Structure formats: C-alpha cells, structure tokens
C-alpha cells in the first residue's frame, strides 16, 4: 500500500480526520513544511488543523485533478509524490475533487484505501466559513472557489458523489481515529491524537 486517498468536501472536517492519523509511525510526513500549515480557532481554541500537502485545481498540487481520468497512472503518481521526499512509508493524498473520481482511483490503485469523509451540506459550509473561508492561507482556495454561492454548489456536488460511492462500495465505518488506523492497517497514533467521530459530527468510511 503506497497511498491512502482521502475525499471530503470543504468543511467536512476531513483535515482533522487526516491530522489525527498523520503522526502514525506508518505515515510519510515528508510533505510537512511550515508553508503548509494553517491554524484556526473554530473549535474555541486555536489549533493546528491543516498540515501536509493538499491537492486541488488552483492549489499547490493537483492542478489537473478535476480531469484526473484523462491522465495516465504514471503522471498521476508523479503528482501524488511531488511534495514528498524519499520514504518507504504510506502517503496521505487528499483532494476535494477525488469525490468525483472514486471509480478511477479504485480501478487504478485497487490496493490503496480511500477514506470518505461526510457531513451535511449546511454543516460543511458553516464550518468552512467559521474556519476562515476565503482567508484560509493554506490550502489556498480562491483561484478555484470564487464565492460562497459557488462554494455551496460545489459542496453539494462533492457530497453527492461521496454518498454515491459510500453506497456503491463495501467498506468499514470507523468510529474514531484509532479504529481508522486499524481499518487502514497502519500503526495507531499516540495518545496525543484522539478523535471520536460522532462527537465531532463526522462520518467516515474506508472503501
């Protein structure tokens, strides 16, 4: 298993799902840099929530991912690997637009799990606004997501495709980051990282 793919709409709290397995000893963290950090206080206290590379059109990586099936496996993997240094650990590859390309990912990387993260559309939009909306400094959204009306439509579209994949594919629905680590067959993160999905209004499925 070389990759763990993660799909979630803006405001789905997918970044927290990633963060709470990121420091497992099984995960390649060489995509970490100070330029790829974002702190916010939406939970009531300032926390580091975005870290590591994000992939999407208009962002640092994944500029062509809205048309992912038009590219070869080799070209895609070169882009997946771009922010990483040499490592034999598993790489987390996260993109909002993966929501629209689940079948492509399943076909070309059948041994790599896909983590689907879902919250209701209104909850996603509200949380994303609370986290900083267009003032979020990383990842940078404003080249691709132009305004709140457009963002609302994009969240709805991404959530629909995530739920379609949720129903289409068998999988595991972990209740916490610890259960997610078990489902992914990676080492459990240390006690600093604890996340119960129900209490955070998050649904997660590994397919």
PDB file of C-alpha atoms in Angstrom:
ATOM      1  CA  UNK A   1       0.000   0.000   0.000  1.00  0.00           C
ATOM      2  CA  UNK A   2       1.658   3.203  -1.194  1.00  0.00           C
ATOM      3  CA  UNK A   3      -1.190   5.699  -0.769  1.00  0.00           C
ATOM      4  CA  UNK A   4      -4.183   6.486   1.384  1.00  0.00           C
ATOM      5  CA  UNK A   5      -6.598   8.606  -0.636  1.00  0.00           C
ATOM      6  CA  UNK A   6      -8.913  10.964   1.235  1.00  0.00           C
ATOM      7  CA  UNK A   7     -12.027  12.631  -0.201  1.00  0.00           C
ATOM      8  CA  UNK A   8     -14.148  15.190   1.628  1.00  0.00           C
ATOM      9  CA  UNK A   9     -15.950  18.408   0.817  1.00  0.00           C
ATOM     10  CA  UNK A  10     -14.763  21.758   2.219  1.00  0.00           C
ATOM     11  CA  UNK A  11     -15.971  21.993   5.814  1.00  0.00           C
ATOM     12  CA  UNK A  12     -16.368  18.231   6.200  1.00  0.00           C
ATOM     13  CA  UNK A  13     -13.660  18.276   8.890  1.00  0.00           C
ATOM     14  CA  UNK A  14     -11.624  15.959   6.684  1.00  0.00           C
ATOM     15  CA  UNK A  15      -8.461  17.827   7.687  1.00  0.00           C
ATOM     16  CA  UNK A  16      -8.969  16.781  11.303  1.00  0.00           C
ATOM     17  CA  UNK A  17      -9.515  13.188  10.194  1.00  0.00           C
ATOM     18  CA  UNK A  18      -6.182  13.335   8.341  1.00  0.00           C
ATOM     19  CA  UNK A  19      -4.380  15.152  11.148  1.00  0.00           C
ATOM     20  CA  UNK A  20      -5.308  12.537  13.708  1.00  0.00           C
ATOM     21  CA  UNK A  21      -3.641   9.721  11.765  1.00  0.00           C
ATOM     22  CA  UNK A  22      -0.855  11.838  10.216  1.00  0.00           C
ATOM     23  CA  UNK A  23       1.595  11.216  13.046  1.00  0.00           C
ATOM     24  CA  UNK A  24       1.248   7.439  12.943  1.00  0.00           C
ATOM     25  CA  UNK A  25       4.693   5.912  12.517  1.00  0.00           C
ATOM     26  CA  UNK A  26       3.383   4.293   9.321  1.00  0.00           C
ATOM     27  CA  UNK A  27       2.747   7.626   7.562  1.00  0.00           C
ATOM     28  CA  UNK A  28       5.189   9.517   5.349  1.00  0.00           C
ATOM     29  CA  UNK A  29       5.271  13.035   6.800  1.00  0.00           C
ATOM     30  CA  UNK A  30       7.924  14.434   4.463  1.00  0.00           C
ATOM     31  CA  UNK A  31       5.237  16.650   2.893  1.00  0.00           C
ATOM     32  CA  UNK A  32       5.253  18.654   6.138  1.00  0.00           C
ATOM     33  CA  UNK A  33       6.533  22.214   5.920  1.00  0.00           C
ATOM     34  CA  UNK A  34       5.815  25.489   7.684  1.00  0.00           C
ATOM     35  CA  UNK A  35       4.327  26.840   4.452  1.00  0.00           C
ATOM     36  CA  UNK A  36       1.697  24.080   4.566  1.00  0.00           C
ATOM     37  CA  UNK A  37       0.263  24.851   7.991  1.00  0.00           C
ATOM     38  CA  UNK A  38      -2.988  26.587   8.914  1.00  0.00           C
ATOM     39  CA  UNK A  39      -4.236  27.310  12.421  1.00  0.00           C
ATOM     40  CA  UNK A  40      -7.783  28.306  13.307  1.00  0.00           C
ATOM     41  CA  UNK A  41      -9.928  28.735  16.414  1.00  0.00           C
ATOM     42  CA  UNK A  42     -13.291  27.472  15.121  1.00  0.00           C
ATOM     43  CA  UNK A  43     -13.431  24.930  17.958  1.00  0.00           C
ATOM     44  CA  UNK A  44     -12.996  27.648  20.592  1.00  0.00           C
ATOM     45  CA  UNK A  45      -9.244  27.412  20.921  1.00  0.00           C
ATOM     46  CA  UNK A  46      -6.527  27.931  18.347  1.00  0.00           C
ATOM     47  CA  UNK A  47      -5.425  24.621  16.879  1.00  0.00           C
ATOM     48  CA  UNK A  48      -3.248  23.418  14.043  1.00  0.00           C
ATOM     49  CA  UNK A  49      -5.743  21.895  11.619  1.00  0.00           C
ATOM     50  CA  UNK A  50      -4.208  21.913   8.128  1.00  0.00           C
ATOM     51  CA  UNK A  51      -0.836  20.302   7.604  1.00  0.00           C
ATOM     52  CA  UNK A  52       0.885  18.462   4.796  1.00  0.00           C
ATOM     53  CA  UNK A  53       0.113  18.771   1.100  1.00  0.00           C
ATOM     54  CA  UNK A  54      -3.359  19.357  -0.330  1.00  0.00           C
ATOM     55  CA  UNK A  55      -4.228  18.662  -3.956  1.00  0.00           C
ATOM     56  CA  UNK A  56      -6.860  20.520  -5.981  1.00  0.00           C
ATOM     57  CA  UNK A  57      -7.156  22.742  -9.046  1.00  0.00           C
ATOM     58  CA  UNK A  58      -5.807  26.199  -8.237  1.00  0.00           C
ATOM     59  CA  UNK A  59      -3.746  24.885  -5.342  1.00  0.00           C
ATOM     60  CA  UNK A  60      -0.095  23.946  -4.896  1.00  0.00           C
ATOM     61  CA  UNK A  61      -0.583  20.411  -6.215  1.00  0.00           C
ATOM     62  CA  UNK A  62      -3.274  18.624  -8.201  1.00  0.00           C
ATOM     63  CA  UNK A  63      -3.930  21.349 -10.743  1.00  0.00           C
ATOM     64  CA  UNK A  64      -5.341  18.808 -13.204  1.00  0.00           C
ATOM     65  CA  UNK A  65      -7.242  16.649 -10.723  1.00  0.00           C
ATOM     66  CA  UNK A  66     -10.649  17.872 -11.898  1.00  0.00           C
ATOM     67  CA  UNK A  67      -9.812  15.910 -15.065  1.00  0.00           C
ATOM     68  CA  UNK A  68      -7.955  13.076 -13.332  1.00  0.00           C
ATOM     69  CA  UNK A  69      -9.200  10.215 -15.584  1.00  0.00           C
ATOM     70  CA  UNK A  70      -7.655  11.933 -18.620  1.00  0.00           C
ATOM     71  CA  UNK A  71      -4.159  11.279 -17.249  1.00  0.00           C
ATOM     72  CA  UNK A  72      -2.096   8.110 -17.003  1.00  0.00           C
ATOM     73  CA  UNK A  73      -1.391   6.325 -13.762  1.00  0.00           C
ATOM     74  CA  UNK A  74       2.277   7.292 -14.092  1.00  0.00           C
ATOM     75  CA  UNK A  75       1.506  11.022 -14.473  1.00  0.00           C
ATOM     76  CA  UNK A  76      -0.899  10.907 -11.525  1.00  0.00           C
ATOM     77  CA  UNK A  77       1.627   9.168  -9.298  1.00  0.00           C
ATOM     78  CA  UNK A  78       4.307  11.698 -10.211  1.00  0.00           C
ATOM     79  CA  UNK A  79       1.949  14.433  -8.977  1.00  0.00           C
ATOM     80  CA  UNK A  80       0.964  12.470  -5.848  1.00  0.00           C
ATOM     81  CA  UNK A  81       4.653  12.091  -4.997  1.00  0.00           C
ATOM     82  CA  UNK A  82       5.690  15.689  -5.757  1.00  0.00           C
ATOM     83  CA  UNK A  83       5.688  17.086  -2.196  1.00  0.00           C
ATOM     84  CA  UNK A  84       7.367  14.052  -0.623  1.00  0.00           C
ATOM     85  CA  UNK A  85      10.992  13.130  -0.107  1.00  0.00           C
ATOM     86  CA  UNK A  86      12.272   9.568  -0.324  1.00  0.00           C
ATOM     87  CA  UNK A  87      10.361   7.333   2.064  1.00  0.00           C
ATOM     88  CA  UNK A  88       9.011   3.796   2.233  1.00  0.00           C
ATOM     89  CA  UNK A  89       6.037   4.845   4.355  1.00  0.00           C
ATOM     90  CA  UNK A  90       2.415   5.366   3.293  1.00  0.00           C
ATOM     91  CA  UNK A  91       1.466   8.727   1.775  1.00  0.00           C
ATOM     92  CA  UNK A  92      -1.828  10.503   2.503  1.00  0.00           C
ATOM     93  CA  UNK A  93      -3.160  12.081  -0.697  1.00  0.00           C
ATOM     94  CA  UNK A  94      -6.133  14.373  -0.069  1.00  0.00           C
ATOM     95  CA  UNK A  95      -8.216  16.195  -2.653  1.00  0.00           C
ATOM     96  CA  UNK A  96     -11.756  17.559  -2.626  1.00  0.00           C
ATOM     97  CA  UNK A  97     -12.208  16.618  -6.278  1.00  0.00           C
ATOM     98  CA  UNK A  98     -11.392  12.971  -5.563  1.00  0.00           C
ATOM     99  CA  UNK A  99     -15.097  12.872  -4.691  1.00  0.00           C
ATOM    100  CA  UNK A 100     -15.815  12.803  -8.436  1.00  0.00           C
ATOM    101  CA  UNK A 101     -13.193  10.185  -9.321  1.00  0.00           C
ATOM    102  CA  UNK A 102     -13.682   7.349  -6.840  1.00  0.00           C
ATOM    103  CA  UNK A 103     -14.155   4.750  -9.583  1.00  0.00           C
ATOM    104  CA  UNK A 104     -10.918   5.860 -11.278  1.00  0.00           C
ATOM    105  CA  UNK A 105      -8.969   5.588  -8.014  1.00  0.00           C
ATOM    106  CA  UNK A 106     -10.453   2.175  -7.258  1.00  0.00           C
ATOM    107  CA  UNK A 107      -9.605   0.888 -10.720  1.00  0.00           C
ATOM    108  CA  UNK A 108      -6.014   2.098 -10.880  1.00  0.00           C
ATOM    109  CA  UNK A 109      -4.962   1.699  -7.223  1.00  0.00           C
ATOM    110  CA  UNK A 110      -7.054  -1.250  -6.016  1.00  0.00           C
ATOM    111  CA  UNK A 111      -4.705  -1.947  -3.098  1.00  0.00           C
ATOM    112  CA  UNK A 112      -4.913   1.606  -1.760  1.00  0.00           C
ATOM    113  CA  UNK A 113      -7.763   2.513   0.598  1.00  0.00           C
ATOM    114  CA  UNK A 114      -9.995   5.510   0.020  1.00  0.00           C
ATOM    115  CA  UNK A 115     -11.240   7.386   3.092  1.00  0.00           C
ATOM    116  CA  UNK A 116     -14.601   9.089   2.527  1.00  0.00           C
ATOM    117  CA  UNK A 117     -15.471  11.905   4.955  1.00  0.00           C
ATOM    118  CA  UNK A 118     -19.016  13.267   5.072  1.00  0.00           C
ATOM    119  CA  UNK A 119     -21.078  15.908   6.860  1.00  0.00           C
ATOM    120  CA  UNK A 120     -24.334  17.506   5.737  1.00  0.00           C
ATOM    121  CA  UNK A 121     -24.055  20.296   3.163  1.00  0.00           C
ATOM    122  CA  UNK A 122     -25.104  23.126   5.511  1.00  0.00           C
ATOM    123  CA  UNK A 123     -22.790  21.881   8.256  1.00  0.00           C
ATOM    124  CA  UNK A 124     -19.891  21.814   5.785  1.00  0.00           C
ATOM    125  CA  UNK A 125     -20.482  25.335   4.526  1.00  0.00           C
ATOM    126  CA  UNK A 126     -20.981  26.743   8.011  1.00  0.00           C
ATOM    127  CA  UNK A 127     -17.827  25.122   9.372  1.00  0.00           C
ATOM    128  CA  UNK A 128     -15.750  26.192   6.389  1.00  0.00           C
ATOM    129  CA  UNK A 129     -16.870  29.814   6.887  1.00  0.00           C
ATOM    130  CA  UNK A 130     -16.122  29.574  10.614  1.00  0.00           C
ATOM    131  CA  UNK A 131     -12.628  28.227   9.867  1.00  0.00           C
ATOM    132  CA  UNK A 132     -11.726  31.291   7.803  1.00  0.00           C
ATOM    133  CA  UNK A 133     -13.417  30.746   4.402  1.00  0.00           C
ATOM    134  CA  UNK A 134     -11.510  32.715   1.724  1.00  0.00           C
ATOM    135  CA  UNK A 135      -8.983  33.936   4.297  1.00  0.00           C
ATOM    136  CA  UNK A 136      -7.646  30.406   4.785  1.00  0.00           C
ATOM    137  CA  UNK A 137      -3.950  30.671   3.948  1.00  0.00           C
ATOM    138  CA  UNK A 138      -3.283  27.002   3.198  1.00  0.00           C
ATOM    139  CA  UNK A 139      -4.595  25.414   1.150  1.00  0.00           C
ATOM    140  CA  UNK A 140      -5.442  28.450  -0.996  1.00  0.00           C
ATOM    141  CA  UNK A 141      -8.998  28.206  -2.283  1.00  0.00           C
ATOM    142  CA  UNK A 142      -9.704  31.457  -4.074  1.00  0.00           C
ATOM    143  CA  UNK A 143      -8.414  30.552  -7.535  1.00  0.00           C
ATOM    144  CA  UNK A 144     -10.913  27.701  -7.828  1.00  0.00           C
ATOM    145  CA  UNK A 145     -13.698  28.524  -5.371  1.00  0.00           C
ATOM    146  CA  UNK A 146     -14.811  32.040  -6.276  1.00  0.00           C
ATOM    147  CA  UNK A 147     -17.636  32.926  -3.866  1.00  0.00           C
ATOM    148  CA  UNK A 148     -19.945  31.449  -1.226  1.00  0.00           C
ATOM    149  CA  UNK A 149     -22.746  30.682  -3.681  1.00  0.00           C
ATOM    150  CA  UNK A 150     -20.365  28.691  -5.871  1.00  0.00           C
ATOM    151  CA  UNK A 151     -18.791  27.027  -2.839  1.00  0.00           C
ATOM    152  CA  UNK A 152     -22.233  25.910  -1.658  1.00  0.00           C
ATOM    153  CA  UNK A 153     -22.914  24.272  -5.020  1.00  0.00           C
ATOM    154  CA  UNK A 154     -19.503  22.589  -5.042  1.00  0.00           C
ATOM    155  CA  UNK A 155     -20.023  21.180  -1.537  1.00  0.00           C
ATOM    156  CA  UNK A 156     -23.403  19.768  -2.569  1.00  0.00           C
ATOM    157  CA  UNK A 157     -21.928  18.178  -5.699  1.00  0.00           C
ATOM    158  CA  UNK A 158     -18.963  16.681  -3.870  1.00  0.00           C
ATOM    159  CA  UNK A 159     -21.121  15.341  -1.045  1.00  0.00           C
ATOM    160  CA  UNK A 160     -23.493  13.733  -3.535  1.00  0.00           C
ATOM    161  CA  UNK A 161     -20.675  11.846  -5.235  1.00  0.00           C
ATOM    162  CA  UNK A 162     -19.170  10.855  -1.892  1.00  0.00           C
ATOM    163  CA  UNK A 163     -22.520   9.429  -0.773  1.00  0.00           C
ATOM    164  CA  UNK A 164     -22.931   7.620  -4.106  1.00  0.00           C
ATOM    165  CA  UNK A 165     -19.545   5.946  -3.550  1.00  0.00           C
ATOM    166  CA  UNK A 166     -20.490   5.299   0.092  1.00  0.00           C
ATOM    167  CA  UNK A 167     -23.484   3.264  -1.076  1.00  0.00           C
ATOM    168  CA  UNK A 168     -21.737   1.631  -4.030  1.00  0.00           C
ATOM    169  CA  UNK A 169     -18.701   0.178  -2.275  1.00  0.00           C
ATOM    170  CA  UNK A 170     -18.471  -2.102   0.717  1.00  0.00           C
ATOM    171  CA  UNK A 171     -16.174  -0.935   3.459  1.00  0.00           C
ATOM    172  CA  UNK A 172     -15.594  -0.161   7.114  1.00  0.00           C
ATOM    173  CA  UNK A 173     -17.114   2.728   9.075  1.00  0.00           C
ATOM    174  CA  UNK A 174     -14.705   3.501  11.924  1.00  0.00           C
ATOM    175  CA  UNK A 175     -15.941   5.441  14.946  1.00  0.00           C
ATOM    176  CA  UNK A 176     -12.623   7.053  15.871  1.00  0.00           C
ATOM    177  CA  UNK A 177      -9.138   7.776  14.566  1.00  0.00           C
ATOM    178  CA  UNK A 178      -7.901   4.680  16.392  1.00  0.00           C
ATOM    179  CA  UNK A 179     -10.440   2.492  14.588  1.00  0.00           C
ATOM    180  CA  UNK A 180      -9.498   4.253  11.351  1.00  0.00           C
ATOM    181  CA  UNK A 181      -5.846   3.328  11.880  1.00  0.00           C
ATOM    182  CA  UNK A 182      -6.869  -0.294  12.398  1.00  0.00           C
ATOM    183  CA  UNK A 183      -9.037  -0.236   9.261  1.00  0.00           C
ATOM    184  CA  UNK A 184      -6.116   1.207   7.272  1.00  0.00           C
ATOM    185  CA  UNK A 185      -3.683  -1.298   8.785  1.00  0.00           C
ATOM    186  CA  UNK A 186      -1.336   1.436   9.981  1.00  0.00           C
ATOM    187  CA  UNK A 187       0.209   1.921  13.403  1.00  0.00           C
ATOM    188  CA  UNK A 188      -2.023   3.714  15.869  1.00  0.00           C
ATOM    189  CA  UNK A 189      -1.157   7.375  16.563  1.00  0.00           C
ATOM    190  CA  UNK A 190      -0.012   8.184  20.069  1.00  0.00           C
ATOM    191  CA  UNK A 191      -2.323   9.302  22.866  1.00  0.00           C
ATOM    192  CA  UNK A 192      -1.964  12.980  21.886  1.00  0.00           C
ATOM    193  CA  UNK A 193      -4.287  12.288  18.967  1.00  0.00           C
ATOM    194  CA  UNK A 194      -7.757  11.137  19.945  1.00  0.00           C
ATOM    195  CA  UNK A 195     -10.857  11.794  17.849  1.00  0.00           C
ATOM    196  CA  UNK A 196     -14.353  10.396  18.272  1.00  0.00           C
ATOM    197  CA  UNK A 197     -16.215  10.965  15.031  1.00  0.00           C
ATOM    198  CA  UNK A 198     -19.791  11.010  16.354  1.00  0.00           C
ATOM    199  CA  UNK A 199     -18.985  13.693  18.926  1.00  0.00           C
ATOM    200  CA  UNK A 200     -17.416  15.802  16.174  1.00  0.00           C
ATOM    201  CA  UNK A 201     -20.372  15.307  13.772  1.00  0.00           C
ATOM    202  CA  UNK A 202     -18.241  13.421  11.237  1.00  0.00           C
ATOM    203  CA  UNK A 203     -18.980  10.262   9.279  1.00  0.00           C
ATOM    204  CA  UNK A 204     -16.075   8.249   7.889  1.00  0.00           C
ATOM    205  CA  UNK A 205     -15.964   5.199   5.649  1.00  0.00           C
ATOM    206  CA  UNK A 206     -12.975   3.302   4.282  1.00  0.00           C
ATOM    207  CA  UNK A 207     -13.589   1.621   0.938  1.00  0.00           C
TER     208      UNK A 207
END
